[in-house]
Protein backbone atom coordinates (compact mmCIF):
# COMPACT_ATOMS: atom_id res chain seq x y z
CA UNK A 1 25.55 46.45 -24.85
CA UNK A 2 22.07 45.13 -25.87
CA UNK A 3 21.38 44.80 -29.76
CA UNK A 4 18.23 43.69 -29.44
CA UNK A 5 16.74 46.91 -28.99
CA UNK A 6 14.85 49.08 -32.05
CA UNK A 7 16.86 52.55 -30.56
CA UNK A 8 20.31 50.23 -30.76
CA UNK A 9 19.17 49.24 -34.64
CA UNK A 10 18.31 52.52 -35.14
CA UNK A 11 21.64 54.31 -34.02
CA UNK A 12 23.78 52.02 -36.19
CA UNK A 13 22.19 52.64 -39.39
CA UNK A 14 22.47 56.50 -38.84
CA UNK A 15 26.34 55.67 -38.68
CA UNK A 16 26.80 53.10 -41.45
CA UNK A 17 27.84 55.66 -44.30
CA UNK A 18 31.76 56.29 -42.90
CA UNK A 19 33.50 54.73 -45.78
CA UNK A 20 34.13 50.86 -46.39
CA UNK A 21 35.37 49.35 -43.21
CA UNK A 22 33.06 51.33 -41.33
CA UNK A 23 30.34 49.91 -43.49
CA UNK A 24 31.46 46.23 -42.75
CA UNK A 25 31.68 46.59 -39.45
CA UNK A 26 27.93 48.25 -39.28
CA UNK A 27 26.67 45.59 -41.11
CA UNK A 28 28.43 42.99 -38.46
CA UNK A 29 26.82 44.94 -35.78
CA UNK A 30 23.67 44.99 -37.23
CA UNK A 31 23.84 41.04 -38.04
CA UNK A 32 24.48 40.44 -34.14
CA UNK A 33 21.73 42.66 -33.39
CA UNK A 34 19.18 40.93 -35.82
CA UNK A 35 20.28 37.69 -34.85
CA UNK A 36 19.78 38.49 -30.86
CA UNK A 37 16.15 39.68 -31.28
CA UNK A 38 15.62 36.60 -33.23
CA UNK A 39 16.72 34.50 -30.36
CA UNK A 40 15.02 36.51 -28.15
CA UNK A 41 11.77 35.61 -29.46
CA UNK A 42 12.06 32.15 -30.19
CA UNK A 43 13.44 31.86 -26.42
CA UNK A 44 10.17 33.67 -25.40
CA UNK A 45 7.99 31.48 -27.82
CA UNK A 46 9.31 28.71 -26.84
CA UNK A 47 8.66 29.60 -23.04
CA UNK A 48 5.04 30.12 -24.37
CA UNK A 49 4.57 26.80 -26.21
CA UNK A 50 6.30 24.95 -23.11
CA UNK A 51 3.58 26.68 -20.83
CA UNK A 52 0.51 25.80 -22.51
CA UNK A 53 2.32 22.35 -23.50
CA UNK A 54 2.17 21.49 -19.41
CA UNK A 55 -1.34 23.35 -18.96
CA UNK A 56 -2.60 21.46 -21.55
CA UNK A 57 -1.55 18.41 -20.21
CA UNK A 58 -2.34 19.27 -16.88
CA UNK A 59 -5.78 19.71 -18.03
CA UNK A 60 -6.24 16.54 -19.82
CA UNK A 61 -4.96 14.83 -17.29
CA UNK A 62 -7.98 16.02 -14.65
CA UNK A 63 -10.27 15.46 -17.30
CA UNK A 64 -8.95 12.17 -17.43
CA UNK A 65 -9.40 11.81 -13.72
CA UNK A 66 -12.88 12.89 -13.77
CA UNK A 67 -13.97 10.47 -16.26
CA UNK A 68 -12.20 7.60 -14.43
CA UNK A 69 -14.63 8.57 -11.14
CA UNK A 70 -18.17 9.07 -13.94
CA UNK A 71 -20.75 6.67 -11.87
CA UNK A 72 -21.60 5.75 -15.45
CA UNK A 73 -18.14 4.40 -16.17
CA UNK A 74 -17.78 2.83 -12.74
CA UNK A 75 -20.82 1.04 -13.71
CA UNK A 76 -19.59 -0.28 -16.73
CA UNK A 77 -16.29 -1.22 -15.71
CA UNK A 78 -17.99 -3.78 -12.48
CA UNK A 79 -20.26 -5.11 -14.93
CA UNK A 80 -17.55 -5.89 -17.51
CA UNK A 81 -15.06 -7.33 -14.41
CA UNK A 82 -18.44 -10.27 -13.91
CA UNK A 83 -18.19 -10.78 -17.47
CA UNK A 84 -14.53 -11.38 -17.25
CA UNK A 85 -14.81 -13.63 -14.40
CA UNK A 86 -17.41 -15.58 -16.06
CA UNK A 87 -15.94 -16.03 -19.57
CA UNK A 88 -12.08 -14.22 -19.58
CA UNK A 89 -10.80 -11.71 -21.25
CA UNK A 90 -10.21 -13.87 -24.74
CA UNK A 91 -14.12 -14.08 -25.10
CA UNK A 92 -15.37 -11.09 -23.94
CA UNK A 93 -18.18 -9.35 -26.10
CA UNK A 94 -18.96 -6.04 -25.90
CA UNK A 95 -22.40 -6.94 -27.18
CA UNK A 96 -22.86 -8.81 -23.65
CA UNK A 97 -21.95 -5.85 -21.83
CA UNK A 98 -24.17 -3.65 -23.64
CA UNK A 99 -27.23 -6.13 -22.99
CA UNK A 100 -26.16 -6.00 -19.07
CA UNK A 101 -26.28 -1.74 -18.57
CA UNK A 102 -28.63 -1.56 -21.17
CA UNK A 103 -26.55 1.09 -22.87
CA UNK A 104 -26.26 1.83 -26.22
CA UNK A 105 -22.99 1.16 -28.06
CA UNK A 106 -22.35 5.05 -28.26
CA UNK A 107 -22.82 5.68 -24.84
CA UNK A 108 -20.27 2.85 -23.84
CA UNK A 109 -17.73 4.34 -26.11
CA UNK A 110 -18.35 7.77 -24.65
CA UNK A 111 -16.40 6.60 -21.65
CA UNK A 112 -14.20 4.18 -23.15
CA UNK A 113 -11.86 4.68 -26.57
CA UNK A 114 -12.48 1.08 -28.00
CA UNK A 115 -13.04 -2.34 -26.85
CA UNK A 116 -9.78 -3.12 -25.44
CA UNK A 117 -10.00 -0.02 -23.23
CA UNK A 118 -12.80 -1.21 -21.62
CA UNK A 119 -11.15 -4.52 -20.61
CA UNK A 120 -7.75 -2.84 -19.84
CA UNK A 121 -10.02 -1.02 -17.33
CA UNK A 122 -12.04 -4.32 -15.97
CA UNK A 123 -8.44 -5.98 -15.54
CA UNK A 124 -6.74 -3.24 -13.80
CA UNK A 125 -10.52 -2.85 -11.66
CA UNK A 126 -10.17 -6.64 -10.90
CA UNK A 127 -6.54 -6.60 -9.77
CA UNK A 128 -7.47 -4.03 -7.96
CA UNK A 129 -10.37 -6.58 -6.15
CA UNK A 130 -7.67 -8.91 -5.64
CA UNK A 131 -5.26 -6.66 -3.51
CA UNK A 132 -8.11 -5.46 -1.82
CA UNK A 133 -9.39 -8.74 -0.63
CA UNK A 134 -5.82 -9.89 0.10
CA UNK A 135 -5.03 -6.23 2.23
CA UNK A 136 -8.46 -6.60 4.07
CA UNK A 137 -7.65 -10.42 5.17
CA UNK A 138 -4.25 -9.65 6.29
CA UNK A 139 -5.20 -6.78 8.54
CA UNK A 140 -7.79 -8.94 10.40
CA UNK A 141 -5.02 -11.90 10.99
CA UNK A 142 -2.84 -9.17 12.61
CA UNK A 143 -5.74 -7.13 14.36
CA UNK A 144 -7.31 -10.06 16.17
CA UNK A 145 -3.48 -11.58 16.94
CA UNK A 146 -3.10 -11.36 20.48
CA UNK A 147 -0.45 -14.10 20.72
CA UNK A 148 1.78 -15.99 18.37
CA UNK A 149 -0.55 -18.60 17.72
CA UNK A 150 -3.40 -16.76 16.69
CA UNK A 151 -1.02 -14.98 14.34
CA UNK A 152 -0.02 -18.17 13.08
CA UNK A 153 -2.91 -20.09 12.96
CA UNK A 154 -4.60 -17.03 10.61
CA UNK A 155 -1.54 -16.90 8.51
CA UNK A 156 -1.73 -20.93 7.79
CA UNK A 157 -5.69 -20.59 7.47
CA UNK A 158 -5.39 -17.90 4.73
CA UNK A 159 -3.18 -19.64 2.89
CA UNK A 160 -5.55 -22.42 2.50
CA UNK A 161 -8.37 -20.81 1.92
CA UNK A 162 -6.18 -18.92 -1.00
CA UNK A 163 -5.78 -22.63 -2.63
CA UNK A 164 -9.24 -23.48 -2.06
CA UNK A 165 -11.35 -20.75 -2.70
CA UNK A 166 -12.98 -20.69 -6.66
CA UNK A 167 -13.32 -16.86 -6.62
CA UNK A 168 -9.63 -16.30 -5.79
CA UNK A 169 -8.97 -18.85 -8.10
CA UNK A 170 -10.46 -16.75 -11.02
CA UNK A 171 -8.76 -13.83 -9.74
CA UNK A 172 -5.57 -15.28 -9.42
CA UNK A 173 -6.18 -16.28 -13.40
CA UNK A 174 -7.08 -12.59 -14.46
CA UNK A 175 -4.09 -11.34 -12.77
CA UNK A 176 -1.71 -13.28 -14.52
CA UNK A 177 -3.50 -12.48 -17.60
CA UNK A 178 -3.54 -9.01 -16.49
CA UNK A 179 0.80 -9.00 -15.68
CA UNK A 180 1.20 -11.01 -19.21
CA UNK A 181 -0.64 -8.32 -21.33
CA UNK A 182 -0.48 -5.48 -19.84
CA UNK A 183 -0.14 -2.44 -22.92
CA UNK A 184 2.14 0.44 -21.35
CA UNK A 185 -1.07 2.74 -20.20
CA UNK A 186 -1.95 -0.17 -17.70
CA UNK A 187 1.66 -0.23 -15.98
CA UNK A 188 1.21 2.59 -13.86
CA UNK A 189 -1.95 1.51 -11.95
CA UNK A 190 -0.60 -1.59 -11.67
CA UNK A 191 2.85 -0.76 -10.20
CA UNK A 192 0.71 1.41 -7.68
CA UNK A 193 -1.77 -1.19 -6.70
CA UNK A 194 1.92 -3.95 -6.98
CA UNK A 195 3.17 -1.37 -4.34
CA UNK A 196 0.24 -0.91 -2.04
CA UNK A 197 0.35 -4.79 -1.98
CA UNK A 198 3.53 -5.12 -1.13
CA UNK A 199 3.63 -2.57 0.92
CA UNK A 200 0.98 -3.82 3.21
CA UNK A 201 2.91 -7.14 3.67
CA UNK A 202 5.93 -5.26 4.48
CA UNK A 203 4.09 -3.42 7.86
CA UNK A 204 2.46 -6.80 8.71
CA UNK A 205 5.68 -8.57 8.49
CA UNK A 206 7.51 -5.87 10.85
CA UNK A 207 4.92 -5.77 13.22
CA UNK A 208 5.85 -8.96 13.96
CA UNK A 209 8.89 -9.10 13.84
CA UNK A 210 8.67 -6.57 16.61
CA UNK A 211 6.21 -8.84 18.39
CA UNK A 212 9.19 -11.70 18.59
CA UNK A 213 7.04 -13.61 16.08
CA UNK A 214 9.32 -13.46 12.78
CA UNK A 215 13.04 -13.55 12.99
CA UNK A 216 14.74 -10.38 13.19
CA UNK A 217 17.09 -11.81 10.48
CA UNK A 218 14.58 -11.49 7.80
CA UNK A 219 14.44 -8.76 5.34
CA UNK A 220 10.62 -7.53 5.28
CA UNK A 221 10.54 -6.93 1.84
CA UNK A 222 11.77 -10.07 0.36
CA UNK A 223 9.80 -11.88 2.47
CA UNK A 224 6.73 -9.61 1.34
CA UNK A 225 7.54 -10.85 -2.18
CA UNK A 226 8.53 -14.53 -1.65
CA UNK A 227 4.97 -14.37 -0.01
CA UNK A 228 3.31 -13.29 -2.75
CA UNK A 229 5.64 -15.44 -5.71
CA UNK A 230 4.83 -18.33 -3.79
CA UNK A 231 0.81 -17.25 -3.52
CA UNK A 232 0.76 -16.09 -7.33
CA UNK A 233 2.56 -19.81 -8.35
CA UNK A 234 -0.70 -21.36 -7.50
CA UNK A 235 -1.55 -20.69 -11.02
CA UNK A 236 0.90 -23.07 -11.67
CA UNK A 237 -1.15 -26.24 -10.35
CA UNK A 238 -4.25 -24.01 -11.46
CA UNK A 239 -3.18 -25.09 -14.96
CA UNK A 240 -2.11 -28.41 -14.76
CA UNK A 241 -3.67 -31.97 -15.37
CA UNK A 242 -3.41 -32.97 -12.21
CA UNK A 243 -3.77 -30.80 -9.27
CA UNK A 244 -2.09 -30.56 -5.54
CA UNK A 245 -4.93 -30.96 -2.03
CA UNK A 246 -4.95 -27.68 -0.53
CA UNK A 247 -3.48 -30.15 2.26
CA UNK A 248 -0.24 -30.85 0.13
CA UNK A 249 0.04 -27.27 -0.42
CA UNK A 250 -0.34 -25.88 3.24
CA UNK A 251 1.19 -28.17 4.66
CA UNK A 252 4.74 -27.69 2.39
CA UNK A 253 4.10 -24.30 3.22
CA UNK A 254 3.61 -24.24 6.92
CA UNK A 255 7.05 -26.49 6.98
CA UNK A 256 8.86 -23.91 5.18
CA UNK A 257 7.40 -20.74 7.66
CA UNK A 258 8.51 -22.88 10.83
CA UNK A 259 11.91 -23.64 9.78
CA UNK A 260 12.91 -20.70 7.59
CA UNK A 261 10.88 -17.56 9.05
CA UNK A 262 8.93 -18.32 12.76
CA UNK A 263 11.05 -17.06 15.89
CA UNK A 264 11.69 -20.47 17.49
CA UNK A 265 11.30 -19.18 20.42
CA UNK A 266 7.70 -18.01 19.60
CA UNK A 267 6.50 -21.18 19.64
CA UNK A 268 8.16 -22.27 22.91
C-alpha cells in the first residue's frame, strides 16, 4: 500500500470517526502516510540539488578550462615564467610583469585570482618546460640509436650537459621550489606532468631492454625514478660552497650505469 498518495490521505480521514481505537489507529496511518510524502520529496529534492550540484561543477570546471587556454593568459603566464627565471619566485613583482604585457593591474587579475595564482601558474608552466625539454632529448637519444653505443654515448652526453647547462640549472631550482611549495590546487598538474615524465623514461628504458641494451633484471620503473632522484640531486651541489666538475659527476655516473644497469654483453 502507498500512503503517499492525496486519494490514500483522503480515504482515511473519511474513516477516522469509528470510535477510539479506530481513531488511534487512523491517526497512525495517517502519520506513516505524512511522513512518506515527506521523504518522498526530500529524496526528490535532494536528487535535484545533487544534479545541479555536478552541472554546476561541471560547468565551472570548462570555464575553468577555457580560461587556462585565453591567449591573454598564456601570455602572461610565459612572461611571468622569464621573470621567475631571472629573479625566483621569492622576488617576484607583479609590478614587473605588468610593465612587460603592458597590462593594466585589472586586466591581469581578470585571468588570475591574486598574486600567488599567477606564480602557482608560472611554476607549474615552467615544470612543465622542464619535462618537456627532458621528454624531447630522450626521444632523440633513442630515435637516432642504431647500436648500443650510440645509445650510450647520448645517455652519458645528456647527463652532462644536464650538470652543465645554466638554463637547466635554473629549472632544476624552480622545480624544487615548485615540489617544496606546492598549495593543494597545484598537485594535480604536477602529478600529471610527474607521470608523463616518468612515464616516458619507463618506454625508453624497455625499449632497450628489448634491444639487449639494459638488463632484463631491471624493473623499468624504478630505474625511471632512480634516474630522475639522481638528476633532481644536482640541486644538491647546485647549493653548496663548493661545487662537483661535470667530469666528477658523469663520470660516477657512467660507473654506476656500466656495472649496475648496461647488458654486459652489449658492450662486447
Amino acid at each position: 500500500m502507498t500512503y503517499g498518495s492525496n486519494r490514500e490521505l483522503e480515504r482515511l480521514l473519511e474513516g477516522g470517526g469509528q470510535g477510539p481505537r479506530r481513531s488511534i489507529h487512523t491517526l497512525c496511518m495517517l502519520n506513516r502516510a505524512v511522513l512518506a510524502r515527506s521523504v518522498a520529496r526530500h529524496s526528490d529534492s535532494s536528487t535535484v540539488r545533487y544534479s545541479l550540484g555536478a552541472m554546476s561543477e561541471a560547468r565551472m570546471a570548462k570555464s575553468n578550462e577555457q580560461q587556462a587556454e585565453h591567449p591573454t593568459r598564456q601570455m602572461l603566464v610565459s612572461i611571468a615564467v622569464d621573470l621567475l627565471k631571472e629573479q625566483g619566485p621569492v622576488d617576484f613583482r607583479i609590478d614587473d610583469l605588468l610593465d612587460r604585457s603592458g597590462l593594466t593591474r585589472g586586466a591581469v587579475y581578470h585571468h588570475f585570482e591574486n598574486v600567488d595564482d599567477v606564480i602557482g601558474s608560472a611554476l607549474i608552466a615552467s615544470y612543465s618546460e622542464g619535462v618537456e625539454a627532458t621528454v624531447r632529448y630522450i626521444r632523440e637519444v633513442l630515435a637516432s640509436a642504431t647500436t648500443f653505443a650510440e645509445f650510450r654515448d647520448g645517455l652519458f652526453k645528456a647527463n652532462k650537459n644536464y650538470v652543465r647547462n645554466e638554463d637547466l640549472r635554473v629549472l632544476r631550482r624552480l622545480r624544487a621550489f615548485t615540489l617544496a611549495n606546492s598549495a593543494r590546487r597545484m598537485s594535480e598538474p604536477l602529478a600529471v606532468e610527474q607521470k608523463r615524465l616518468t612515464d616516458e623514461y619507463v618506454a625508453v628504458i624497455e625499449t632497450a631492454i628489448g634491444r639487449g641494451w639494459i638488463k632484463k633484471s631491471i624493473d623499468p620503473q624504478s630505474l625511471a625514478v632512480f634516474v630522475q632522484a639522481y638528476s633532481f640531486g644536482v640541486i644538491i651541489d647546485d647549493v653548496s660552497s663548493t661545487h662537483l666538475s661535470a667530469e666528477q659527476w658523469a663520470a660516477h655516473i657512467e660507473d654506476y650505469f656500466e656495472a649496475c644497469v648496461f647488458e654486459p654483453s652489449a658492450s662486447s
